[in-house]
Amino acid sequence: MEQVTLLENEYSTVKPFIKWAGGKQALAEKLIQHFPSDFHTYYEPFIGGGSIFFSLSPKRAVIADYNSWLVDTYNAIKKDWIKVAEILDTLPNNKEDYLEIRATLPETLPTYKRAAHFIYLNKTCFRGLFRVNRKGMFNVPYGAYDRRYYDPENLRQTSLRLRNTEIRQGDFELNLYGAKKGDFVYLDPPYYKLGGHSDFNRYTDQQFRENDQIRLAALCSELDTQGVKWALSNSNTDFIKRLYNFFNIHEIDARREINLNSSNRNIKELLITNY
Ligand SMILES: C[S@@+](CC[C@H](N)C(=O)[O-])C[C@H]1O[C@@H](n2cnc3c(N)ncnc32)[C@H](O)[C@@H]1O
């Protein structure tokens, strides 16, 4: 009994092991306030860096993402974080090595090395962006940052946290199977942008287009019919408000401290819920 309590305490301090565009770390507390206080299994099909998942620390979870390199990295950390860390320790932080590592196709690498390369590139590339070209080749320039690639204690806790978590790869529509009444789903898709899709290929080799936003809204209606509770983040745009006008739309203040005195002062985003 005592041991379980100890592990649960450990979980709550876990931080994302990567920096991820659109990461929700700064908003985690505000968003979680709107979540149901009680549910059976937690589903998060656009997991990215997992800031909400790690903050919430649910007892049972299913997480997924379309980005297979990212999903492989979660799996490798879950299975044996020490092997990932040992490889990371051998990767030098300089432009020449960076370019060589960047040029290595992830699918040609064994599991743990693939995960280590993913974390390495995320920590050493310019601004920690993930961006690939049409061939799926990572193409962000070198960032020349002098920082640790990982915190051993955090990686260990991440691995523990993933023990009671099922990890899936693929499109969101395929990865919510099993969700039923009493479960809770948090959805954080690439945001809708005026013009219909995100401005560059971040996250995956595919764009998330207007049609994908429509597919997602249809899936949310379907979940609602099945009695599954969900919350979805998206941009504060008329298109999104129209798509979800049968549900509860909350405006969330998403300004960052850094923008307090700038023209970004009034940045709002939406959290839409069916409960
Ligand atoms: C806004 S990010 C999620 C950020 C995450 N909440 C965090 O805190 O880091 C959106 C995620 O959706 C993933 N994605 C893009 N298209 C997808 C699709 N069709 N199905 C599932 N995931 C997808 C991307 O790879 C990316 O990780």
PDB file of C-alpha atoms and ligand atoms in Angstrom:
ATOM      1  CA  MET A   1       0.000   0.000   0.000  1.00  0.00           C
ATOM      2  CA  GLU A   2       2.750   2.383   1.007  1.00  0.00           C
ATOM      3  CA  GLN A   3       4.599   1.680  -2.215  1.00  0.00           C
ATOM      4  CA  VAL A   4       1.587   2.674  -4.362  1.00  0.00           C
ATOM      5  CA  THR A   5       1.329   6.057  -2.639  1.00  0.00           C
ATOM      6  CA  LEU A   6       5.001   6.683  -3.251  1.00  0.00           C
ATOM      7  CA  LEU A   7       4.685   5.949  -6.958  1.00  0.00           C
ATOM      8  CA  GLU A   8       1.658   8.201  -7.309  1.00  0.00           C
ATOM      9  CA  ASN A   9       3.572  11.076  -5.734  1.00  0.00           C
ATOM     10  CA  GLU A  10       6.404  10.491  -8.145  1.00  0.00           C
ATOM     11  CA  TYR A  11       4.068  10.702 -11.116  1.00  0.00           C
ATOM     12  CA  SER A  12       2.819  14.208 -10.498  1.00  0.00           C
ATOM     13  CA  THR A  13       6.205  15.833 -11.028  1.00  0.00           C
ATOM     14  CA  VAL A  14       6.878  14.366 -14.475  1.00  0.00           C
ATOM     15  CA  LYS A  15       7.625  16.949 -17.177  1.00  0.00           C
ATOM     16  CA  PRO A  16       7.510  16.413 -20.961  1.00  0.00           C
ATOM     17  CA  PHE A  17      10.841  14.970 -22.163  1.00  0.00           C
ATOM     18  CA  ILE A  18      10.656  17.030 -25.366  1.00  0.00           C
ATOM     19  CA  LYS A  19       9.717  20.538 -26.386  1.00  0.00           C
ATOM     20  CA  TRP A  20       6.708  20.393 -28.703  1.00  0.00           C
ATOM     21  CA  ALA A  21       5.082  23.085 -30.853  1.00  0.00           C
ATOM     22  CA  GLY A  22       1.653  23.839 -29.391  1.00  0.00           C
ATOM     23  CA  GLY A  23       2.700  22.206 -26.094  1.00  0.00           C
ATOM     24  CA  LYS A  24       0.155  22.893 -23.353  1.00  0.00           C
ATOM     25  CA  GLN A  25       2.427  23.037 -20.341  1.00  0.00           C
ATOM     26  CA  ALA A  26       1.681  26.684 -19.545  1.00  0.00           C
ATOM     27  CA  LEU A  27      -2.078  26.089 -19.762  1.00  0.00           C
ATOM     28  CA  ALA A  28      -2.234  22.686 -18.093  1.00  0.00           C
ATOM     29  CA  GLU A  29      -3.643  23.879 -14.771  1.00  0.00           C
ATOM     30  CA  LYS A  30      -6.281  26.097 -16.384  1.00  0.00           C
ATOM     31  CA  LEU A  31      -7.463  23.340 -18.716  1.00  0.00           C
ATOM     32  CA  ILE A  32      -7.498  20.562 -16.138  1.00  0.00           C
ATOM     33  CA  GLN A  33      -9.824  22.687 -13.972  1.00  0.00           C
ATOM     34  CA  HIS A  34     -12.469  22.097 -16.642  1.00  0.00           C
ATOM     35  CA  PHE A  35     -11.988  18.312 -16.749  1.00  0.00           C
ATOM     36  CA  PRO A  36     -14.393  15.910 -15.007  1.00  0.00           C
ATOM     37  CA  SER A  37     -13.148  15.021 -11.522  1.00  0.00           C
ATOM     38  CA  ASP A  38     -13.816  11.350 -12.005  1.00  0.00           C
ATOM     39  CA  PHE A  39     -13.478   9.022 -14.964  1.00  0.00           C
ATOM     40  CA  HIS A  40     -12.360   5.504 -15.799  1.00  0.00           C
ATOM     41  CA  THR A  41      -9.815   5.535 -18.655  1.00  0.00           C
ATOM     42  CA  TYR A  42      -8.195   8.708 -20.003  1.00  0.00           C
ATOM     43  CA  TYR A  43      -7.664   8.950 -23.790  1.00  0.00           C
ATOM     44  CA  GLU A  44      -5.417  11.482 -25.497  1.00  0.00           C
ATOM     45  CA  PRO A  45      -5.113  10.801 -29.263  1.00  0.00           C
ATOM     46  CA  PHE A  46      -2.963  13.891 -30.111  1.00  0.00           C
ATOM     47  CA  ILE A  47      -0.408  13.347 -27.370  1.00  0.00           C
ATOM     48  CA  GLY A  48       2.562  15.409 -28.698  1.00  0.00           C
ATOM     49  CA  GLY A  49       4.839  16.197 -25.737  1.00  0.00           C
ATOM     50  CA  GLY A  50       2.100  15.026 -23.346  1.00  0.00           C
ATOM     51  CA  SER A  51       2.008  18.053 -21.032  1.00  0.00           C
ATOM     52  CA  ILE A  52      -1.633  17.515 -20.058  1.00  0.00           C
ATOM     53  CA  PHE A  53      -1.204  13.764 -19.672  1.00  0.00           C
ATOM     54  CA  PHE A  54       1.840  14.166 -17.417  1.00  0.00           C
ATOM     55  CA  SER A  55       0.209  16.928 -15.321  1.00  0.00           C
ATOM     56  CA  LEU A  56      -3.040  15.040 -14.938  1.00  0.00           C
ATOM     57  CA  SER A  57      -1.365  11.721 -14.201  1.00  0.00           C
ATOM     58  CA  PRO A  58      -4.417   9.492 -14.793  1.00  0.00           C
ATOM     59  CA  LYS A  59      -4.459   5.981 -13.357  1.00  0.00           C
ATOM     60  CA  ARG A  60      -5.321   4.305 -16.683  1.00  0.00           C
ATOM     61  CA  ALA A  61      -4.651   5.853 -20.065  1.00  0.00           C
ATOM     62  CA  VAL A  62      -4.466   5.352 -23.805  1.00  0.00           C
ATOM     63  CA  ILE A  63      -2.247   7.851 -25.613  1.00  0.00           C
ATOM     64  CA  ALA A  64      -1.631   8.138 -29.354  1.00  0.00           C
ATOM     65  CA  ASP A  65      -0.164  10.304 -32.092  1.00  0.00           C
ATOM     66  CA  TYR A  66       0.207  10.183 -35.858  1.00  0.00           C
ATOM     67  CA  ASN A  67       3.931  10.916 -35.600  1.00  0.00           C
ATOM     68  CA  SER A  68       5.468   7.438 -35.541  1.00  0.00           C
ATOM     69  CA  TRP A  69       8.954   8.595 -34.527  1.00  0.00           C
ATOM     70  CA  LEU A  70       7.441  10.286 -31.481  1.00  0.00           C
ATOM     71  CA  VAL A  71       5.374   7.195 -30.632  1.00  0.00           C
ATOM     72  CA  ASP A  72       8.426   4.941 -31.037  1.00  0.00           C
ATOM     73  CA  THR A  73      10.229   7.207 -28.569  1.00  0.00           C
ATOM     74  CA  TYR A  74       7.449   6.883 -25.965  1.00  0.00           C
ATOM     75  CA  ASN A  75       7.576   3.097 -26.408  1.00  0.00           C
ATOM     76  CA  ALA A  76      11.353   2.926 -26.018  1.00  0.00           C
ATOM     77  CA  ILE A  77      11.268   5.052 -22.832  1.00  0.00           C
ATOM     78  CA  LYS A  78       8.473   2.899 -21.450  1.00  0.00           C
ATOM     79  CA  LYS A  79      10.422  -0.306 -22.139  1.00  0.00           C
ATOM     80  CA  ASP A  80      13.923   0.726 -21.057  1.00  0.00           C
ATOM     81  CA  TRP A  81      14.674   4.411 -20.445  1.00  0.00           C
ATOM     82  CA  ILE A  82      18.237   3.611 -19.360  1.00  0.00           C
ATOM     83  CA  LYS A  83      19.133   2.274 -22.812  1.00  0.00           C
ATOM     84  CA  VAL A  84      17.818   5.501 -24.376  1.00  0.00           C
ATOM     85  CA  ALA A  85      19.793   7.599 -21.877  1.00  0.00           C
ATOM     86  CA  GLU A  86      23.004   5.653 -22.458  1.00  0.00           C
ATOM     87  CA  ILE A  87      22.846   6.335 -26.184  1.00  0.00           C
ATOM     88  CA  LEU A  88      22.018  10.010 -25.605  1.00  0.00           C
ATOM     89  CA  ASP A  89      25.176  10.271 -23.500  1.00  0.00           C
ATOM     90  CA  THR A  90      27.264   9.328 -26.534  1.00  0.00           C
ATOM     91  CA  LEU A  91      25.815  11.910 -28.950  1.00  0.00           C
ATOM     92  CA  PRO A  92      28.018  15.030 -29.280  1.00  0.00           C
ATOM     93  CA  ASN A  93      26.433  18.472 -29.432  1.00  0.00           C
ATOM     94  CA  ASN A  94      28.114  20.141 -32.414  1.00  0.00           C
ATOM     95  CA  LYS A  95      26.963  21.104 -35.880  1.00  0.00           C
ATOM     96  CA  GLU A  96      28.881  18.413 -37.758  1.00  0.00           C
ATOM     97  CA  ASP A  97      27.484  15.544 -35.667  1.00  0.00           C
ATOM     98  CA  TYR A  98      24.050  17.172 -35.653  1.00  0.00           C
ATOM     99  CA  LEU A  99      23.964  17.187 -39.464  1.00  0.00           C
ATOM    100  CA  GLU A 100      25.050  13.571 -39.621  1.00  0.00           C
ATOM    101  CA  ILE A 101      22.419  12.469 -37.080  1.00  0.00           C
ATOM    102  CA  ARG A 102      19.778  14.550 -38.830  1.00  0.00           C
ATOM    103  CA  ALA A 103      20.590  12.840 -42.135  1.00  0.00           C
ATOM    104  CA  THR A 104      20.037   9.348 -40.691  1.00  0.00           C
ATOM    105  CA  LEU A 105      16.601   7.999 -41.505  1.00  0.00           C
ATOM    106  CA  PRO A 106      14.930   6.902 -38.224  1.00  0.00           C
ATOM    107  CA  GLU A 107      13.525   3.710 -39.760  1.00  0.00           C
ATOM    108  CA  THR A 108      17.080   2.472 -40.420  1.00  0.00           C
ATOM    109  CA  LEU A 109      17.894   2.599 -36.686  1.00  0.00           C
ATOM    110  CA  PRO A 110      17.244   0.081 -33.896  1.00  0.00           C
ATOM    111  CA  THR A 111      14.533   1.062 -31.371  1.00  0.00           C
ATOM    112  CA  TYR A 112      16.585   2.718 -28.632  1.00  0.00           C
ATOM    113  CA  LYS A 113      18.877   4.602 -30.983  1.00  0.00           C
ATOM    114  CA  ARG A 114      15.852   5.883 -32.896  1.00  0.00           C
ATOM    115  CA  ALA A 115      14.406   7.251 -29.643  1.00  0.00           C
ATOM    116  CA  ALA A 116      17.735   8.795 -28.629  1.00  0.00           C
ATOM    117  CA  HIS A 117      18.060  10.516 -32.016  1.00  0.00           C
ATOM    118  CA  PHE A 118      14.562  11.925 -31.664  1.00  0.00           C
ATOM    119  CA  ILE A 119      15.276  13.453 -28.253  1.00  0.00           C
ATOM    120  CA  TYR A 120      18.731  14.640 -29.366  1.00  0.00           C
ATOM    121  CA  LEU A 121      17.363  16.425 -32.441  1.00  0.00           C
ATOM    122  CA  ASN A 122      14.563  17.989 -30.410  1.00  0.00           C
ATOM    123  CA  LYS A 123      17.028  19.351 -27.848  1.00  0.00           C
ATOM    124  CA  THR A 124      19.723  20.562 -30.248  1.00  0.00           C
ATOM    125  CA  CYS A 125      17.719  21.812 -33.250  1.00  0.00           C
ATOM    126  CA  PHE A 126      16.711  25.426 -33.726  1.00  0.00           C
ATOM    127  CA  ARG A 127      13.885  26.257 -31.275  1.00  0.00           C
ATOM    128  CA  GLY A 128      13.093  22.592 -30.627  1.00  0.00           C
ATOM    129  CA  LEU A 129      10.777  22.336 -33.587  1.00  0.00           C
ATOM    130  CA  PHE A 130       9.808  19.099 -35.258  1.00  0.00           C
ATOM    131  CA  ARG A 131       9.495  19.578 -38.967  1.00  0.00           C
ATOM    132  CA  VAL A 132       9.981  17.079 -41.765  1.00  0.00           C
ATOM    133  CA  ASN A 133      10.011  17.404 -45.529  1.00  0.00           C
ATOM    134  CA  ARG A 134       7.760  15.446 -47.888  1.00  0.00           C
ATOM    135  CA  LYS A 135      10.071  12.432 -47.683  1.00  0.00           C
ATOM    136  CA  GLY A 136       9.730  12.403 -43.892  1.00  0.00           C
ATOM    137  CA  MET A 137      13.288  13.724 -43.429  1.00  0.00           C
ATOM    138  CA  PHE A 138      13.899  15.978 -40.421  1.00  0.00           C
ATOM    139  CA  ASN A 139      14.989  19.380 -41.783  1.00  0.00           C
ATOM    140  CA  VAL A 140      15.344  21.891 -38.917  1.00  0.00           C
ATOM    141  CA  PRO A 141      18.718  23.727 -38.701  1.00  0.00           C
ATOM    142  CA  TYR A 142      21.175  23.287 -35.832  1.00  0.00           C
ATOM    143  CA  GLY A 143      20.345  25.387 -32.763  1.00  0.00           C
ATOM    144  CA  ALA A 144      23.754  25.596 -31.012  1.00  0.00           C
ATOM    145  CA  TYR A 145      22.230  25.394 -27.517  1.00  0.00           C
ATOM    146  CA  ASP A 146      24.316  24.362 -24.583  1.00  0.00           C
ATOM    147  CA  ARG A 147      21.799  22.316 -22.591  1.00  0.00           C
ATOM    148  CA  ARG A 148      21.207  18.847 -21.238  1.00  0.00           C
ATOM    149  CA  TYR A 149      19.368  16.471 -23.530  1.00  0.00           C
ATOM    150  CA  TYR A 150      17.520  14.860 -20.639  1.00  0.00           C
ATOM    151  CA  ASP A 151      17.088  14.798 -16.893  1.00  0.00           C
ATOM    152  CA  PRO A 152      17.713  11.199 -15.728  1.00  0.00           C
ATOM    153  CA  GLU A 153      15.244  11.409 -12.855  1.00  0.00           C
ATOM    154  CA  ASN A 154      12.536  12.794 -15.124  1.00  0.00           C
ATOM    155  CA  LEU A 155      13.141  10.126 -17.758  1.00  0.00           C
ATOM    156  CA  ARG A 156      12.958   7.416 -15.098  1.00  0.00           C
ATOM    157  CA  GLN A 157       9.660   8.806 -13.812  1.00  0.00           C
ATOM    158  CA  THR A 158       8.343   9.137 -17.376  1.00  0.00           C
ATOM    159  CA  SER A 159       9.026   5.449 -17.879  1.00  0.00           C
ATOM    160  CA  LEU A 160       7.189   4.573 -14.650  1.00  0.00           C
ATOM    161  CA  ARG A 161       4.291   6.771 -15.652  1.00  0.00           C
ATOM    162  CA  LEU A 162       3.947   4.978 -18.975  1.00  0.00           C
ATOM    163  CA  ARG A 163       3.670   1.553 -17.353  1.00  0.00           C
ATOM    164  CA  ASN A 164      -0.097   1.712 -16.979  1.00  0.00           C
ATOM    165  CA  THR A 165      -0.536   3.446 -20.322  1.00  0.00           C
ATOM    166  CA  GLU A 166      -1.319   1.953 -23.703  1.00  0.00           C
ATOM    167  CA  ILE A 167       0.550   3.714 -26.521  1.00  0.00           C
ATOM    168  CA  ARG A 168      -0.915   3.714 -30.044  1.00  0.00           C
ATOM    169  CA  GLN A 169       0.212   5.182 -33.345  1.00  0.00           C
ATOM    170  CA  GLY A 170      -1.892   6.563 -36.172  1.00  0.00           C
ATOM    171  CA  ASP A 171      -4.768   8.800 -37.095  1.00  0.00           C
ATOM    172  CA  PHE A 172      -7.008   9.974 -34.232  1.00  0.00           C
ATOM    173  CA  GLU A 173     -10.067   8.410 -35.797  1.00  0.00           C
ATOM    174  CA  LEU A 174      -8.583   4.915 -35.459  1.00  0.00           C
ATOM    175  CA  ASN A 175      -7.177   5.355 -31.993  1.00  0.00           C
ATOM    176  CA  LEU A 176     -10.215   6.004 -29.853  1.00  0.00           C
ATOM    177  CA  TYR A 177     -11.475   2.462 -30.140  1.00  0.00           C
ATOM    178  CA  GLY A 178     -12.430   1.078 -26.768  1.00  0.00           C
ATOM    179  CA  ALA A 179     -13.532   4.468 -25.378  1.00  0.00           C
ATOM    180  CA  LYS A 180     -16.852   4.029 -23.625  1.00  0.00           C
ATOM    181  CA  LYS A 181     -19.250   5.687 -21.240  1.00  0.00           C
ATOM    182  CA  GLY A 182     -17.381   6.690 -18.088  1.00  0.00           C
ATOM    183  CA  ASP A 183     -14.108   7.379 -19.954  1.00  0.00           C
ATOM    184  CA  PHE A 184     -12.731  10.835 -20.699  1.00  0.00           C
ATOM    185  CA  VAL A 185     -11.021  12.050 -23.889  1.00  0.00           C
ATOM    186  CA  TYR A 186      -8.865  15.176 -24.212  1.00  0.00           C
ATOM    187  CA  LEU A 187      -8.226  16.272 -27.799  1.00  0.00           C
ATOM    188  CA  ASP A 188      -5.517  18.752 -28.749  1.00  0.00           C
ATOM    189  CA  PRO A 189      -5.292  18.650 -32.563  1.00  0.00           C
ATOM    190  CA  PRO A 190      -3.153  20.944 -34.742  1.00  0.00           C
ATOM    191  CA  TYR A 191      -5.118  24.194 -34.496  1.00  0.00           C
ATOM    192  CA  TYR A 192      -7.311  25.458 -37.270  1.00  0.00           C
ATOM    193  CA  LYS A 193      -5.742  28.481 -38.910  1.00  0.00           C
ATOM    194  CA  LEU A 194      -7.384  30.976 -41.199  1.00  0.00           C
ATOM    195  CA  GLY A 195      -6.718  29.609 -44.673  1.00  0.00           C
ATOM    196  CA  GLY A 196      -7.714  26.131 -43.611  1.00  0.00           C
ATOM    197  CA  HIS A 197      -4.535  24.363 -42.509  1.00  0.00           C
ATOM    198  CA  SER A 198      -1.453  24.867 -40.398  1.00  0.00           C
ATOM    199  CA  ASP A 199       1.231  27.077 -41.932  1.00  0.00           C
ATOM    200  CA  PHE A 200       3.927  24.436 -42.329  1.00  0.00           C
ATOM    201  CA  ASN A 201       4.407  20.728 -41.845  1.00  0.00           C
ATOM    202  CA  ARG A 202       4.959  20.615 -38.168  1.00  0.00           C
ATOM    203  CA  TYR A 203       4.546  17.317 -36.323  1.00  0.00           C
ATOM    204  CA  THR A 204       4.119  14.953 -39.295  1.00  0.00           C
ATOM    205  CA  ASP A 205       4.622  14.711 -43.051  1.00  0.00           C
ATOM    206  CA  GLN A 206       0.901  15.434 -43.520  1.00  0.00           C
ATOM    207  CA  GLN A 207      -1.004  18.701 -43.160  1.00  0.00           C
ATOM    208  CA  PHE A 208      -3.992  18.783 -40.828  1.00  0.00           C
ATOM    209  CA  ARG A 209      -6.577  20.340 -43.118  1.00  0.00           C
ATOM    210  CA  GLU A 210     -10.076  21.789 -42.823  1.00  0.00           C
ATOM    211  CA  ASN A 211     -11.458  18.384 -43.763  1.00  0.00           C
ATOM    212  CA  ASP A 212      -9.613  16.813 -40.815  1.00  0.00           C
ATOM    213  CA  GLN A 213     -11.193  19.374 -38.470  1.00  0.00           C
ATOM    214  CA  ILE A 214     -14.596  18.356 -39.845  1.00  0.00           C
ATOM    215  CA  ARG A 215     -13.788  14.633 -39.380  1.00  0.00           C
ATOM    216  CA  LEU A 216     -12.776  15.394 -35.817  1.00  0.00           C
ATOM    217  CA  ALA A 217     -15.994  17.276 -35.050  1.00  0.00           C
ATOM    218  CA  ALA A 218     -18.003  14.347 -36.460  1.00  0.00           C
ATOM    219  CA  LEU A 219     -16.091  11.951 -34.202  1.00  0.00           C
ATOM    220  CA  CYS A 220     -16.789  14.193 -31.195  1.00  0.00           C
ATOM    221  CA  SER A 221     -20.532  14.063 -31.981  1.00  0.00           C
ATOM    222  CA  GLU A 222     -20.293  10.287 -32.212  1.00  0.00           C
ATOM    223  CA  LEU A 223     -18.529  10.073 -28.829  1.00  0.00           C
ATOM    224  CA  ASP A 224     -21.187  12.359 -27.373  1.00  0.00           C
ATOM    225  CA  THR A 225     -23.903  10.012 -28.602  1.00  0.00           C
ATOM    226  CA  GLN A 226     -22.091   7.134 -26.911  1.00  0.00           C
ATOM    227  CA  GLY A 227     -21.986   9.033 -23.600  1.00  0.00           C
ATOM    228  CA  VAL A 228     -18.187   9.518 -23.639  1.00  0.00           C
ATOM    229  CA  LYS A 229     -17.108  12.818 -22.089  1.00  0.00           C
ATOM    230  CA  TRP A 230     -14.560  14.879 -24.024  1.00  0.00           C
ATOM    231  CA  ALA A 231     -12.800  18.247 -23.998  1.00  0.00           C
ATOM    232  CA  LEU A 232     -11.170  19.698 -27.095  1.00  0.00           C
ATOM    233  CA  SER A 233      -8.751  22.606 -27.534  1.00  0.00           C
ATOM    234  CA  ASN A 234      -8.697  24.686 -30.704  1.00  0.00           C
ATOM    235  CA  SER A 235      -8.263  28.207 -32.034  1.00  0.00           C
ATOM    236  CA  ASN A 236     -10.717  30.968 -31.301  1.00  0.00           C
ATOM    237  CA  THR A 237     -12.124  31.153 -34.828  1.00  0.00           C
ATOM    238  CA  ASP A 238     -15.630  31.342 -36.292  1.00  0.00           C
ATOM    239  CA  PHE A 239     -15.066  28.122 -38.213  1.00  0.00           C
ATOM    240  CA  ILE A 240     -14.392  26.150 -35.017  1.00  0.00           C
ATOM    241  CA  LYS A 241     -17.229  27.849 -33.132  1.00  0.00           C
ATOM    242  CA  ARG A 242     -19.626  26.883 -35.924  1.00  0.00           C
ATOM    243  CA  LEU A 243     -18.381  23.270 -35.990  1.00  0.00           C
ATOM    244  CA  TYR A 244     -19.027  22.844 -32.275  1.00  0.00           C
ATOM    245  CA  ASN A 245     -21.998  25.117 -31.741  1.00  0.00           C
ATOM    246  CA  PHE A 246     -24.052  22.345 -30.074  1.00  0.00           C
ATOM    247  CA  PHE A 247     -21.476  22.016 -27.295  1.00  0.00           C
ATOM    248  CA  ASN A 248     -20.125  24.179 -24.460  1.00  0.00           C
ATOM    249  CA  ILE A 249     -17.508  26.647 -25.638  1.00  0.00           C
ATOM    250  CA  HIS A 250     -15.162  28.165 -23.039  1.00  0.00           C
ATOM    251  CA  GLU A 251     -12.713  30.931 -23.900  1.00  0.00           C
ATOM    252  CA  ILE A 252      -9.330  30.326 -22.294  1.00  0.00           C
ATOM    253  CA  ASP A 253      -6.831  33.123 -21.739  1.00  0.00           C
ATOM    254  CA  ALA A 254      -3.723  31.772 -23.443  1.00  0.00           C
ATOM    255  CA  ARG A 255      -1.372  34.740 -23.163  1.00  0.00           C
ATOM    256  CA  ARG A 256       2.127  33.977 -22.058  1.00  0.00           C
ATOM    257  CA  GLU A 257       3.851  36.007 -19.342  1.00  0.00           C
ATOM    258  CA  ILE A 258       6.273  37.223 -21.942  1.00  0.00           C
ATOM    259  CA  ASN A 259       3.465  38.802 -23.964  1.00  0.00           C
ATOM    260  CA  LEU A 260       1.772  40.655 -21.122  1.00  0.00           C
ATOM    261  CA  ASN A 261       2.745  44.058 -22.491  1.00  0.00           C
ATOM    262  CA  SER A 262       2.587  43.277 -26.167  1.00  0.00           C
ATOM    263  CA  SER A 263      -0.133  43.192 -28.773  1.00  0.00           C
ATOM    264  CA  ASN A 264      -0.700  39.506 -27.896  1.00  0.00           C
ATOM    265  CA  ARG A 265      -2.409  40.544 -24.675  1.00  0.00           C
ATOM    266  CA  ASN A 266      -5.828  39.325 -25.721  1.00  0.00           C
ATOM    267  CA  ILE A 267      -4.951  35.943 -27.084  1.00  0.00           C
ATOM    268  CA  LYS A 268      -7.752  33.523 -26.346  1.00  0.00           C
ATOM    269  CA  GLU A 269      -8.210  29.963 -27.379  1.00  0.00           C
ATOM    270  CA  LEU A 270     -11.170  27.628 -27.047  1.00  0.00           C
ATOM    271  CA  LEU A 271     -11.832  24.668 -24.822  1.00  0.00           C
ATOM    272  CA  ILE A 272     -14.977  22.896 -25.987  1.00  0.00           C
ATOM    273  CA  THR A 273     -16.677  20.309 -23.793  1.00  0.00           C
ATOM    274  CA  ASN A 274     -19.720  18.037 -24.148  1.00  0.00           C
ATOM    275  CA  TYR A 275     -20.534  18.086 -20.421  1.00  0.00           C
TER     276      TYR A 275
HETATM  277  C1  LIG B   1      -1.080  20.571 -30.786  1.00  0.00           C
HETATM  278  S1  LIG B   1      -0.099  19.095 -30.847  1.00  0.00           S
HETATM  279  C2  LIG B   1      -0.427  18.354 -29.295  1.00  0.00           C
HETATM  280  C3  LIG B   1       0.377  19.025 -28.217  1.00  0.00           C
HETATM  281  C4  LIG B   1       0.271  18.359 -26.865  1.00  0.00           C
HETATM  282  N1  LIG B   1      -1.007  18.600 -26.226  1.00  0.00           N
HETATM  283  C5  LIG B   1       1.380  18.878 -25.940  1.00  0.00           C
HETATM  284  O1  LIG B   1       1.103  19.429 -24.870  1.00  0.00           O
HETATM  285  O2  LIG B   1       2.554  18.729 -26.323  1.00  0.00           O
HETATM  286  C6  LIG B   1      -0.961  18.135 -32.013  1.00  0.00           C
HETATM  287  C7  LIG B   1      -0.443  16.705 -32.205  1.00  0.00           C
HETATM  288  O3  LIG B   1      -1.288  16.039 -33.140  1.00  0.00           O
HETATM  289  C8  LIG B   1      -0.519  15.137 -33.915  1.00  0.00           C
HETATM  290  N2  LIG B   1      -1.273  14.832 -35.155  1.00  0.00           N
HETATM  291  C9  LIG B   1      -1.308  15.517 -36.321  1.00  0.00           C
HETATM  292  N3  LIG B   1      -2.191  14.948 -37.179  1.00  0.00           N
HETATM  293  C10 LIG B   1      -2.738  13.877 -36.513  1.00  0.00           C
HETATM  294  C11 LIG B   1      -3.725  12.890 -36.852  1.00  0.00           C
HETATM  295  N4  LIG B   1      -4.340  12.886 -38.037  1.00  0.00           N
HETATM  296  N5  LIG B   1      -4.056  11.952 -35.902  1.00  0.00           N
HETATM  297  C12 LIG B   1      -3.437  11.936 -34.698  1.00  0.00           C
HETATM  298  N6  LIG B   1      -2.476  12.842 -34.323  1.00  0.00           N
HETATM  299  C13 LIG B   1      -2.146  13.799 -35.222  1.00  0.00           C
HETATM  300  C14 LIG B   1       0.782  15.840 -34.117  1.00  0.00           C
HETATM  301  O4  LIG B   1       1.831  14.939 -34.405  1.00  0.00           O
HETATM  302  C15 LIG B   1       0.968  16.588 -32.769  1.00  0.00           C
HETATM  303  O5  LIG B   1       1.760  15.853 -31.886  1.00  0.00           O
END
